Each structure stands twice: as C-alpha cells, then as structure tokens.
XYZ file of C-alpha atoms in Angstrom:
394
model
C 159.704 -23.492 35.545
C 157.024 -24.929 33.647
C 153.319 -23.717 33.752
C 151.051 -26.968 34.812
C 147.597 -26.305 32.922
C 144.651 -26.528 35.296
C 142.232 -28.960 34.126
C 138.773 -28.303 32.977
C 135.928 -28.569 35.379
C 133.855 -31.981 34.993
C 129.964 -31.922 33.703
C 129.152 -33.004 37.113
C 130.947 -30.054 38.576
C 129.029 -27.807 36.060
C 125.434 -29.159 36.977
C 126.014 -28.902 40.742
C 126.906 -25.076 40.448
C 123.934 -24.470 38.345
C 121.721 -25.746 40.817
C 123.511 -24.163 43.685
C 123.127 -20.771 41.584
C 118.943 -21.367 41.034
C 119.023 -22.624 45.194
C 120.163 -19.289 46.228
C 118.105 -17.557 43.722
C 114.567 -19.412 44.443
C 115.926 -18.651 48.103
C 116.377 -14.677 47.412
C 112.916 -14.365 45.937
C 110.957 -16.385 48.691
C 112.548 -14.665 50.919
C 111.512 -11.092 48.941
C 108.028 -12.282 48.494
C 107.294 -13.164 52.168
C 109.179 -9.611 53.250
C 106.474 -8.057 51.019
C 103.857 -9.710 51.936
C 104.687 -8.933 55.782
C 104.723 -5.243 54.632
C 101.777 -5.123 53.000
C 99.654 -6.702 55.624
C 101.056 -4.800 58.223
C 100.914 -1.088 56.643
C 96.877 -2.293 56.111
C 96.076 -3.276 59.685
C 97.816 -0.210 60.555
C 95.862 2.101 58.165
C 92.204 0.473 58.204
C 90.247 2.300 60.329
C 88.129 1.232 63.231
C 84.264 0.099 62.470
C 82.273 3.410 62.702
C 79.158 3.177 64.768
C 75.822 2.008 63.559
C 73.735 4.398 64.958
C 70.591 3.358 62.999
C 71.287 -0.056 64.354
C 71.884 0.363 67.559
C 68.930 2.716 67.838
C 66.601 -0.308 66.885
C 68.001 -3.763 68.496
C 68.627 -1.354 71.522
C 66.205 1.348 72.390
C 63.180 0.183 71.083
C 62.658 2.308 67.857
C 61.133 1.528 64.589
C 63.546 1.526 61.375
C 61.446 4.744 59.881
C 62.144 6.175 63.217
C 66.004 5.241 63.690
C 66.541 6.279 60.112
C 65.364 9.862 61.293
C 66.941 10.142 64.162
C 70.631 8.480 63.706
C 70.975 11.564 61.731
C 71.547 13.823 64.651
C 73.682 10.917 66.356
C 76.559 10.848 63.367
C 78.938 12.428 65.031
C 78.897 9.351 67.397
C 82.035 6.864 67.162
C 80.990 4.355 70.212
C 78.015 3.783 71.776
C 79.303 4.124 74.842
C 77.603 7.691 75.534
C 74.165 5.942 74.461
C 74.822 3.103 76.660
C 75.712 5.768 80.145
C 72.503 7.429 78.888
C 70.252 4.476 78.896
C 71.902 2.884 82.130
C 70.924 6.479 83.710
C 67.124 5.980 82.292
C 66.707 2.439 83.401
C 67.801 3.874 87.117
C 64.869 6.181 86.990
C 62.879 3.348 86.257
C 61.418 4.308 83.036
C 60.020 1.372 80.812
C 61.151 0.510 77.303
C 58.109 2.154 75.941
C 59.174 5.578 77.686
C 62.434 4.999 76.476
C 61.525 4.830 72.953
C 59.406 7.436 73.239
C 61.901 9.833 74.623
C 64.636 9.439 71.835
C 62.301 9.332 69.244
C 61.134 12.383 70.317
C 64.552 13.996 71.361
C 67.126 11.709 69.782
C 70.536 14.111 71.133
C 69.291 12.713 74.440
C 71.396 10.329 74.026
C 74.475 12.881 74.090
C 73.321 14.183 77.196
C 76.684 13.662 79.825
C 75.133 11.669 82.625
C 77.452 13.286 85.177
C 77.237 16.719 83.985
C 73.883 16.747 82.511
C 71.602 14.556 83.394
C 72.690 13.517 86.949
C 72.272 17.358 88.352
C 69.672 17.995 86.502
C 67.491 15.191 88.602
C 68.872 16.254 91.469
C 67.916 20.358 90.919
C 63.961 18.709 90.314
C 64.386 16.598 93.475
C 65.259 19.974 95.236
C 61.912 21.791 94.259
C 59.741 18.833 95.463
C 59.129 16.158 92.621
C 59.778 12.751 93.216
C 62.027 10.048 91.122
C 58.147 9.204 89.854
C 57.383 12.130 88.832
C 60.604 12.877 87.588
C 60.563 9.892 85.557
C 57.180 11.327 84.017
C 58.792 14.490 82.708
C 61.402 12.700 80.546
C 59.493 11.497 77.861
C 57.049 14.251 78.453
C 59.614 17.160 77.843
C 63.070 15.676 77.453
C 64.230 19.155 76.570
C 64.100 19.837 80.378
C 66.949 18.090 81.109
C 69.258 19.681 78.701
C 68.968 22.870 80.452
C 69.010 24.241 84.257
C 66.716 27.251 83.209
C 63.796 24.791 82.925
C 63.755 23.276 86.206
C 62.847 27.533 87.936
C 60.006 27.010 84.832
C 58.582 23.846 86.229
C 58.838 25.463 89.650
C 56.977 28.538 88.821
C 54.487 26.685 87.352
C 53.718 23.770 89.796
C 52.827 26.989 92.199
C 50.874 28.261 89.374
C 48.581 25.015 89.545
C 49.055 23.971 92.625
C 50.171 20.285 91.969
C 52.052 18.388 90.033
C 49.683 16.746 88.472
C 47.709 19.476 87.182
C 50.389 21.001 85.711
C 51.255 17.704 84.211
C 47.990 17.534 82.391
C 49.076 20.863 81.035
C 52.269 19.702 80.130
C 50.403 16.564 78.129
C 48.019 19.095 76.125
C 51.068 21.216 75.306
C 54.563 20.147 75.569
C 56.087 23.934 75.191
C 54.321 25.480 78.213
C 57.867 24.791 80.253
C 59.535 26.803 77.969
C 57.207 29.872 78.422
C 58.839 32.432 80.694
C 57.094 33.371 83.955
C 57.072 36.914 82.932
C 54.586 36.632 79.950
C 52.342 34.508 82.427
C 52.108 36.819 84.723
C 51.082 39.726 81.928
C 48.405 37.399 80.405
C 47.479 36.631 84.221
C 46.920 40.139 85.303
C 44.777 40.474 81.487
C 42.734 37.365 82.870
C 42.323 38.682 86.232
C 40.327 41.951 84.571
C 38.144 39.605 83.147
C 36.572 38.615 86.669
C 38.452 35.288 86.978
C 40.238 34.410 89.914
C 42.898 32.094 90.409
C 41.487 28.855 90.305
C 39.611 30.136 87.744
C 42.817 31.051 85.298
C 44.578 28.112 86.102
C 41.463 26.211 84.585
C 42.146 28.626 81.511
C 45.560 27.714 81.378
C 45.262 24.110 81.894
C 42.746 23.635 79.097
C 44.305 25.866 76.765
C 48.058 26.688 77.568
C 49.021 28.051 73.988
C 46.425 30.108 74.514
C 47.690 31.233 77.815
C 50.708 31.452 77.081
C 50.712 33.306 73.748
C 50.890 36.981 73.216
C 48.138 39.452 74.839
C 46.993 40.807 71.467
C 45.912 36.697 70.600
C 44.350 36.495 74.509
C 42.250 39.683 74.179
C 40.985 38.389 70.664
C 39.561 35.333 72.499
C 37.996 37.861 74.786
C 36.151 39.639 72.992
C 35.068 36.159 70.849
C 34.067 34.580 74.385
C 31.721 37.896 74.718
C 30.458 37.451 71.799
C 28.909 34.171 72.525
C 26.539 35.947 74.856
C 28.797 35.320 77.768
C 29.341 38.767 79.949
C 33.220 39.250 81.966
C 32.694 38.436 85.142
C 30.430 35.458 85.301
C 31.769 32.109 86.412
C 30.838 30.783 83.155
C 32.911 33.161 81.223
C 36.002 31.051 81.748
C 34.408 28.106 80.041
C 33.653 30.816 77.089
C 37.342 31.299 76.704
C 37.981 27.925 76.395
C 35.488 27.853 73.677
C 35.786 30.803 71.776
C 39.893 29.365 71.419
C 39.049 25.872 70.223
C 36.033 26.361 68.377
C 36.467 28.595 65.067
C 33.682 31.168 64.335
C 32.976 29.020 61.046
C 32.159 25.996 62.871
C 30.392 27.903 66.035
C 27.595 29.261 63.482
C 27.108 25.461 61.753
C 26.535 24.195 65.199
C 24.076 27.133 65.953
C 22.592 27.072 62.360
C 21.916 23.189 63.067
C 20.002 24.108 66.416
C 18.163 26.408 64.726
C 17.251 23.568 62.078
C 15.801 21.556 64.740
C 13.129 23.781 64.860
C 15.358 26.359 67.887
C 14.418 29.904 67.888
C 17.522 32.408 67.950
C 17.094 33.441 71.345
C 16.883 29.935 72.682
C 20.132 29.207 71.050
C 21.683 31.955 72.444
C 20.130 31.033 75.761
C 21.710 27.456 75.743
C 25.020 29.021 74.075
C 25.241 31.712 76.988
C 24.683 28.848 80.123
C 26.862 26.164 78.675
C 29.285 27.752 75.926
C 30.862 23.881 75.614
C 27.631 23.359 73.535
C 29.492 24.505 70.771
C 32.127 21.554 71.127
C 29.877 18.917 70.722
C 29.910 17.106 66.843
C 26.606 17.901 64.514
C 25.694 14.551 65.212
C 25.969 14.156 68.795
C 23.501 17.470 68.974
C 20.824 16.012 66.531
C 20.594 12.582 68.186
C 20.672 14.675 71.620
C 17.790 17.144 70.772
C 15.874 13.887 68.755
C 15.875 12.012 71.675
C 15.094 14.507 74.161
C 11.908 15.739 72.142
C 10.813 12.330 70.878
C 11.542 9.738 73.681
C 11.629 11.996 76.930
C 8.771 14.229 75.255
C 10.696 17.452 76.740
C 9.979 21.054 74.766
C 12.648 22.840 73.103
C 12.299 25.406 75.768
C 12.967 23.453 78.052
C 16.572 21.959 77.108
C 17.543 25.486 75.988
C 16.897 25.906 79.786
C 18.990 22.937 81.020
C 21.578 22.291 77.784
C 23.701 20.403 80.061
C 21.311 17.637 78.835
C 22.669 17.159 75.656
C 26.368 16.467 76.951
C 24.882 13.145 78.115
C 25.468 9.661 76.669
C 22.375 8.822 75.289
C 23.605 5.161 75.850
C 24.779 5.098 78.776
C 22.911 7.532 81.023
C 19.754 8.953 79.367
C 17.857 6.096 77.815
C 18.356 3.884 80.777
C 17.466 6.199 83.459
C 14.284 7.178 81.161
C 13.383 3.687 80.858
C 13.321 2.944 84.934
C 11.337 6.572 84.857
C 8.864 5.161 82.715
C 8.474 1.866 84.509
C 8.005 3.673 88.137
C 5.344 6.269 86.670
C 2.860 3.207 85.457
C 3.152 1.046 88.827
C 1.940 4.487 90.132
C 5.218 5.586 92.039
C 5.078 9.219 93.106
C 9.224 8.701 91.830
C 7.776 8.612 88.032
C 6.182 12.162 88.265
C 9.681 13.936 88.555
C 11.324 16.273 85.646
C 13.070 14.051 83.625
C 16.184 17.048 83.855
C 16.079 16.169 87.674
C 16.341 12.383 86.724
C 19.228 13.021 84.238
C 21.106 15.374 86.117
C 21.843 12.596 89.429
C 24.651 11.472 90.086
C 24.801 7.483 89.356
C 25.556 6.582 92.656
C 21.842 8.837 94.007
C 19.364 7.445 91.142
C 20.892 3.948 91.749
C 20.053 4.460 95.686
C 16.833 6.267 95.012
C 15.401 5.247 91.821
C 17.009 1.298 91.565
C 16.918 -0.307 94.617
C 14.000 0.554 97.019
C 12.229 -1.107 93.715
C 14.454 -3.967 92.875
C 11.492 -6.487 93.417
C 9.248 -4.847 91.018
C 11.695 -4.107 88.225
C 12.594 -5.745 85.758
C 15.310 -7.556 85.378
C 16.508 -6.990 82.234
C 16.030 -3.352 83.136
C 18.595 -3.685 86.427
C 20.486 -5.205 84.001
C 20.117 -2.850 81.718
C 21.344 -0.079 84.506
C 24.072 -1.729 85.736
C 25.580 -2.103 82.553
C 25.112 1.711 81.871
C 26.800 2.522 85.700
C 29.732 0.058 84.311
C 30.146 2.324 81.525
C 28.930 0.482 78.670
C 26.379 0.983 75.715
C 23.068 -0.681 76.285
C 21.958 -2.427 73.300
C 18.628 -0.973 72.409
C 18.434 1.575 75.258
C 18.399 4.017 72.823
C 14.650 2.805 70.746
C-alpha cells in the first residue's frame, strides 16, 4: 500500500495559528494581571487599619478648648480609639445643664473626665450628692469646681461632712473656690485642727470663718496651725478675743517680711510704735492693705479730714475705706452742712465714715436736698452706685 504524503500547511494556515497562539497568550496575562491586582487590593483593605482618633481635634471643634490646651490634655486621652466615651460624657454634662464655658473648664482642668463611664461613674455619683441634699444646680457647680469628686464615692461623705461643717452650701462653696483640695481633706484631721482652734477661744462660727478664709491653713498639719498661733499673738492679738480669728487669717497670708514694711511705713508717716501696735491689735487686716493704699489713706485722713494720728490708730477701720467712693464724698457733704450752720456738720468725721450708705444718704443727703448742691448729690450718688468720683479725692 502506498504512503500518500500529507501536504504542507499553507502561509495562511501558518499566520492564523500564530495569532491564535499570541490571542491566548495576551488572554493568559490579562487575565494574571487583573487576578493580581484583585489580590493586592483586597489583602490592603483588609490590613489597613481603622482611622485612630484625633483626640487633639476633637477636644477643640468639640469641647471648647484652646489648641495649647488640647495639645496638653489629648495626652491623657491616647488610649482613646472612638469618641464615643467623650461623646456619653458630654451628653451626660449638657443634661446637668452646664454651659460650654463650664465644660471647657472642666476637661481642661481634669481631661480623664472624659473616661468617666456615665452609667457606672458619673450617673451614681449625681445621684449619691442628690441623696445628701444638693440640688442638680448645685451639683452642676461642683463639676468644674472639683471634677475629681466624681471619680470617686469617698468624696461625696467629704462634701457631706463639710456642708455641716459650714452650714450651707454655699459657704462651703466659697471654700471650695479659694482651695480646690479642701474635699479631699479627711474629716479626721479637721476635727484635730478644730479641737486646736477651739483652745484658742473660737467657737464655731468663729472656726468656720478660719476655715473658709484660709482652708490650707485649716486643713494642714497642727505643727503649721500652731505656728500661725503663736504669729497671730504676736501681732498684739491675745487667744480669746473675737478679733483673734481675724489675726489668724493674717498672720497666714501676710509673711513676717512684709508685716514689718507695712508697720515700718506707718511708722514713716510720722506713727509712734505703740499706736501701730494699737491699730495692728484692733484691726489685724491692716496689715493686708498695699503700701500705697495706707499712705493715700493716712494722707488723706490727716490732710483733708484734719483727723490726728491718734485718732485713726483709734478707729483703723478708716483706712479700709475707698477714698473714692466713700470718704471724700461723705467729707465733702460734711463740709457743706458745717458752713450753712447745720448742727449735722459738727459730728466726728469717724461717725460720718463709719454709716452705712443707706443711713448718711437718709440722714445726711436728703432732709438737705434743696440746699445742696447738685453736683455734690451727684457726686454721692455716683459714690452709692459704686463708682470713682472724679476729683472727690482734691
């Protein structure tokens, strides 16, 4: 049988298998490159994390702080991913009613606040307060007063102990504004530097004055407290007087330095020692008042009222006057009554000083508003409004 040769393929035939060949290849690597690409994009959305939270941010556009401030206190919020905590927190704060100001105020001041779990924080901790008396007002005082109250339950048998201790709220809260720690002073020390006080011849109302106007002092150890003691004493001031409570206040504010420049100045004026001591022993806030507020005191007093040194050592509660607004006023309507011959001219001009507004408007004013002047009623009411009058003091 014979073998039949096959015949060789055509050039057509040759050119349409190369291009089927490059078809399936350009196919192949499309169909590679898109497979990558799919790969690729999905292993990144799987392994890019989530946006962290801006803290320093959010502390700005949405509680109120400055970017010095935020940039302090987002510190102590890293740990945050969301701001959904922050958000529960400030929800919680806008119930109590507190304004954006407060707000502000309180994480600026306390910026874990905003960590604080509303429902097992924050939430019993207003109710605990509610339970020993204090309002949603008041409450909403405390926060950005002492925001470290509501982090802890201990606090809130503090705040009770001590609104007994003043007898209001709001004397203790003017405590609270003069030192922010007092709440955090056990009752137990109190009581010690209580019982201390109480051998000095003050009584109760007369300690919580002590405490109110100086509660470090009042709340620091007993070795600092008898210290002040024995300073108050020696500003001529004897245990057991009512003054003596005003000493202590005095002998803790006023350093010994600065107590001897004020005295030294007195003395300057042309004061004899024991009329310093004199006007030191009957009004021991003397020693409070600046260098210059005592010279133009004891200038005008001499000068314009014509009054002897003697005299104000006497009555020092003169010089704690606003030459403005009370003495030169009331001086001037003195002056006025005494030369129209009014028997109302001839009194001390301590007496004169020393009225309330509301008495030398009734008795020295107007029975005579006919015969003043005036520009000297004028002069008056301006003073009783609380404002300097211009020239009152020539």
């Amino acid at each position: 049988m014979s073998r039949t040769a096959s015949s060789p393929p055509t050039t057509m035939q040759c050119l349409q298998n190369r291009l089927a060949v490059s078809v399936r290849a350009a196919a192949f690597s499309l169909h590679r490159c898109l497979l990558l690409c799919t790969t690729t994009t999905t292993t990144t959305t799987a392994t890019s994390p989530p946006a962290r939270f801006a803290a320093e941010t959010y502390l700005v556009a949405n509680c109120g702080l400055t970017p010095s401030q935020a940039a302090k206190a987002s510190k102590l919020l890293s740990h945050l991913e969301t701001p959904d905590q922050p958000d529960a927190v400030r929800a919680f704060l806008a119930g109590l009613s507190l304004s954006k100001a407060d707000v502000a105020a309180v994480i600026a001041r306390r910026p874990r606040f905003l960590c604080y779990s509303v429902e097992e924080t924050l939430a019993p901790r207003v109710s605990q307060l509610r339970d020993i008396g204090l309002s949603t007002p008041q409450i909403a005082s405390l926060v950005p007063l002492v925001p470290y109250v509501f982090g802890s339950q201990a606090y809130v048998s503090h705040l009770a102990f001590y609104m007994d201790f003043f007898g209001s709220f709001a004397k203790l809260q003017v405590a609270i504004r003069r030192n922010a720690q007092l709440i955090r002073r056990s009752a137990e020390k109190v009581e010690q530097n209580t019982v201390l006080l109480r051998q000095c011849g003050l009584g109760a109302r007369d300690i919580a004055q002590v405490a109110s106007q100086a509660p470090r002092l009042f709340c620091g150890s007993q070795e600092r407290l008898k210290a002040v003691i024995a300073r108050a004493e020696e500003l001529g001031v004897p245990q057991g007087v009512p003054m003596f409570r005003y000493a202590l206040v005095v002998a803790y504010s006023v350093g010994r330095e600065t107590a001897t420049a004020k005295m030294d100045l007195l003395k300057s004026l042309g004061w004899s020692g024991s009329q310093v001591a004199m006007a030191v022993a009957k009004m021991p806030g003397l020693l409070t008042a600046s260098e210059d507020r005592l010279r133009r005191a004891v200038d005008f007093l001499t000068k314009e009222a014509g009054m002897e040194v003697e005299d104000i050592a006497h009555w020092p509660s003169l010089l704690r006057f606003s030459i403005e607004r009370r003495l030169a006023p009331r001086l001037k309507v003195q002056r006025f009554l005494k030369e129209k011959g009014l028997s109302l001219g001839d009194r001390s001009f301590y007496s004169v000083a020393c009225m309330s507004s509301e008495k030398f408007f009734n008795t020295f004013v107007l029975p005579h508003a006919k015969i003043l002047p005036r520009g000297l009623i004028g002069a008056f009411a301006t003073a009783r409004a609380g404002k300097a009058v211009a020239g009152a003091a020539r």
